[in-house]
PDB file of C-alpha atoms in Angstrom:
ATOM      1  CA  MET A   1      81.702 124.744 135.660  1.00  0.00           C
ATOM      2  CA  ILE A   2      82.432 127.967 133.507  1.00  0.00           C
ATOM      3  CA  ASP A   3      85.269 127.710 131.315  1.00  0.00           C
ATOM      4  CA  GLU A   4      87.601 130.967 130.591  1.00  0.00           C
ATOM      5  CA  ILE A   5      86.433 131.463 127.559  1.00  0.00           C
ATOM      6  CA  SER A   6      83.140 132.291 128.471  1.00  0.00           C
ATOM      7  CA  LYS A   7      83.913 134.897 131.357  1.00  0.00           C
ATOM      8  CA  PRO A   8      84.341 137.840 129.106  1.00  0.00           C
ATOM      9  CA  HIS A   9      80.796 137.536 127.930  1.00  0.00           C
ATOM     10  CA  TYR A  10      79.683 137.899 131.759  1.00  0.00           C
ATOM     11  CA  ARG A  11      82.014 140.695 131.781  1.00  0.00           C
ATOM     12  CA  ARG A  12      80.249 142.086 129.010  1.00  0.00           C
ATOM     13  CA  ASP A  13      76.727 141.682 130.517  1.00  0.00           C
ATOM     14  CA  THR A  14      77.526 143.101 133.523  1.00  0.00           C
ATOM     15  CA  LEU A  15      79.315 146.230 131.988  1.00  0.00           C
ATOM     16  CA  GLU A  16      75.821 146.754 129.775  1.00  0.00           C
ATOM     17  CA  ARG A  17      73.837 147.445 133.221  1.00  0.00           C
ATOM     18  CA  LEU A  18      71.527 144.160 132.840  1.00  0.00           C
ATOM     19  CA  SER A  19      70.304 143.073 135.540  1.00  0.00           C
ATOM     20  CA  LEU A  20      72.021 140.149 137.771  1.00  0.00           C
ATOM     21  CA  SER A  21      69.145 138.171 137.969  1.00  0.00           C
ATOM     22  CA  GLY A  22      68.273 138.744 134.364  1.00  0.00           C
ATOM     23  CA  ILE A  23      72.235 137.895 133.119  1.00  0.00           C
ATOM     24  CA  CYS A  24      71.541 134.579 135.363  1.00  0.00           C
ATOM     25  CA  ARG A  25      68.084 133.564 133.367  1.00  0.00           C
ATOM     26  CA  ALA A  26      69.707 134.203 130.371  1.00  0.00           C
ATOM     27  CA  THR A  27      73.172 132.351 130.890  1.00  0.00           C
ATOM     28  CA  GLY A  28      72.210 129.971 133.417  1.00  0.00           C
ATOM     29  CA  VAL A  29      74.324 130.691 136.088  1.00  0.00           C
ATOM     30  CA  SER A  30      73.496 130.854 139.489  1.00  0.00           C
ATOM     31  CA  LEU A  31      73.594 134.281 141.300  1.00  0.00           C
ATOM     32  CA  ARG A  32      76.086 133.373 144.034  1.00  0.00           C
ATOM     33  CA  TRP A  33      78.420 132.231 141.135  1.00  0.00           C
ATOM     34  CA  LEU A  34      77.776 135.582 139.306  1.00  0.00           C
ATOM     35  CA  LEU A  35      78.509 137.231 142.615  1.00  0.00           C
ATOM     36  CA  ASN A  36      81.809 135.474 143.081  1.00  0.00           C
ATOM     37  CA  PHE A  37      82.508 136.480 139.369  1.00  0.00           C
ATOM     38  CA  ILE A  38      81.948 140.261 140.118  1.00  0.00           C
ATOM     39  CA  ALA A  39      83.631 140.122 143.405  1.00  0.00           C
ATOM     40  CA  GLU A  40      86.918 138.307 141.603  1.00  0.00           C
ATOM     41  CA  LEU A  41      87.145 141.619 138.931  1.00  0.00           C
ATOM     42  CA  TYR A  42      86.639 144.224 141.379  1.00  0.00           C
ATOM     43  CA  ASP A  43      89.741 142.670 143.655  1.00  0.00           C
ATOM     44  CA  THR A  44      91.659 142.666 140.320  1.00  0.00           C
ATOM     45  CA  LEU A  45      91.094 146.454 140.424  1.00  0.00           C
ATOM     46  CA  PRO A  46      93.985 149.189 141.848  1.00  0.00           C
ATOM     47  CA  ASP A  47      93.237 150.577 145.183  1.00  0.00           C
ATOM     48  CA  ASP A  48      93.445 154.334 143.352  1.00  0.00           C
ATOM     49  CA  LEU A  49      92.903 154.545 140.124  1.00  0.00           C
ATOM     50  CA  PHE A  50      94.761 157.690 139.736  1.00  0.00           C
ATOM     51  CA  ALA A  51      92.014 159.925 138.429  1.00  0.00           C
ATOM     52  CA  GLN A  52      93.604 163.051 137.080  1.00  0.00           C
ATOM     53  CA  PRO A  53      91.391 166.394 136.830  1.00  0.00           C
ATOM     54  CA  PRO A  54      90.842 167.402 133.301  1.00  0.00           C
ATOM     55  CA  GLN A  55      93.893 170.187 131.687  1.00  0.00           C
ATOM     56  CA  ARG A  56      92.742 173.281 131.071  1.00  0.00           C
ATOM     57  CA  THR A  57      94.920 175.959 129.857  1.00  0.00           C
ATOM     58  CA  THR A  58      94.717 179.469 128.171  1.00  0.00           C
ATOM     59  CA  ALA A  59      97.414 180.928 125.619  1.00  0.00           C
ATOM     60  CA  HIS A  60      98.585 183.482 128.572  1.00  0.00           C
ATOM     61  CA  VAL A  61      97.872 181.611 131.896  1.00  0.00           C
ATOM     62  CA  ARG A  62      97.575 178.261 132.953  1.00  0.00           C
ATOM     63  CA  VAL A  63      94.916 178.097 135.718  1.00  0.00           C
ATOM     64  CA  LEU A  64      94.107 174.718 137.385  1.00  0.00           C
ATOM     65  CA  ARG A  65      90.774 174.690 139.060  1.00  0.00           C
ATOM     66  CA  LEU A  66      88.142 172.054 139.695  1.00  0.00           C
ATOM     67  CA  GLU A  67      84.372 172.709 139.479  1.00  0.00           C
ATOM     68  CA  ALA A  68      82.200 170.246 141.059  1.00  0.00           C
ATOM     69  CA  GLU A  69      78.813 169.291 142.137  1.00  0.00           C
ATOM     70  CA  ALA A  70      77.321 167.559 144.692  1.00  0.00           C
ATOM     71  CA  ASP A  71      74.232 165.511 145.232  1.00  0.00           C
ATOM     72  CA  GLU A  72      73.045 163.531 148.027  1.00  0.00           C
ATOM     73  CA  MET A  73      69.813 160.814 147.966  1.00  0.00           C
ATOM     74  CA  TRP A  74      68.815 158.644 150.351  1.00  0.00           C
ATOM     75  CA  SER A  75      67.075 155.111 151.104  1.00  0.00           C
ATOM     76  CA  LEU A  76      65.862 152.713 153.317  1.00  0.00           C
ATOM     77  CA  VAL A  77      67.397 149.817 154.315  1.00  0.00           C
ATOM     78  CA  SER A  78      65.281 147.055 155.642  1.00  0.00           C
ATOM     79  CA  SER A  79      63.296 149.340 157.511  1.00  0.00           C
ATOM     80  CA  LYS A  80      62.156 153.089 157.554  1.00  0.00           C
ATOM     81  CA  ALA A  81      64.136 153.562 160.786  1.00  0.00           C
ATOM     82  CA  ASN A  82      67.602 152.707 158.608  1.00  0.00           C
ATOM     83  CA  LYS A  83      67.820 155.245 156.531  1.00  0.00           C
ATOM     84  CA  HIS A  84      71.493 155.313 154.443  1.00  0.00           C
ATOM     85  CA  TRP A  85      72.214 158.339 152.397  1.00  0.00           C
ATOM     86  CA  ILE A  86      74.538 158.470 149.529  1.00  0.00           C
ATOM     87  CA  TRP A  87      77.132 161.880 148.685  1.00  0.00           C
ATOM     88  CA  ILE A  88      78.263 161.883 145.441  1.00  0.00           C
ATOM     89  CA  ALA A  89      80.721 164.871 144.192  1.00  0.00           C
ATOM     90  CA  MET A  90      81.246 165.231 140.534  1.00  0.00           C
ATOM     91  CA  ASP A  91      83.061 166.964 138.158  1.00  0.00           C
ATOM     92  CA  THR A  92      81.162 169.644 136.336  1.00  0.00           C
ATOM     93  CA  ALA A  93      83.084 169.634 133.188  1.00  0.00           C
ATOM     94  CA  THR A  94      83.284 165.793 132.537  1.00  0.00           C
ATOM     95  CA  LYS A  95      80.467 164.400 134.934  1.00  0.00           C
ATOM     96  CA  ARG A  96      83.069 161.979 136.224  1.00  0.00           C
ATOM     97  CA  VAL A  97      82.426 161.361 139.980  1.00  0.00           C
ATOM     98  CA  ILE A  98      84.834 162.618 142.057  1.00  0.00           C
ATOM     99  CA  ALA A  99      84.073 160.924 145.564  1.00  0.00           C
ATOM    100  CA  PHE A 100      80.804 159.486 147.244  1.00  0.00           C
ATOM    101  CA  TYR A 101      79.914 158.681 150.637  1.00  0.00           C
ATOM    102  CA  VAL A 102      77.441 156.071 151.864  1.00  0.00           C
ATOM    103  CA  GLY A 103      76.336 156.652 155.487  1.00  0.00           C
ATOM    104  CA  ASP A 104      74.073 158.646 157.863  1.00  0.00           C
ATOM    105  CA  ARG A 105      73.281 162.510 157.183  1.00  0.00           C
ATOM    106  CA  SER A 106      75.808 164.514 159.955  1.00  0.00           C
TER     107      SER A 106
END
């Protein structure tokens, strides 16, 4: 059983963009346990992260605007007939993800 003291190490490892199988090999935990741990972390997040657009002001006029760029990519899931598209919208100034959608191309 994993004690509460070592859990921050697993959280840090997942934030370091290490592969899940690599974390399992290095720490000796099962992939099922690690996936359940990640699911528990995800459940603790608020539903709305309250993302705010960056404040852009000038000396005379305050103009609020959001410049965004969109990108798409696709991937096959299980077979060539099962294409899934990922659409991502990002703020051009901060490169923060504003929104994303996963689904068909329609």
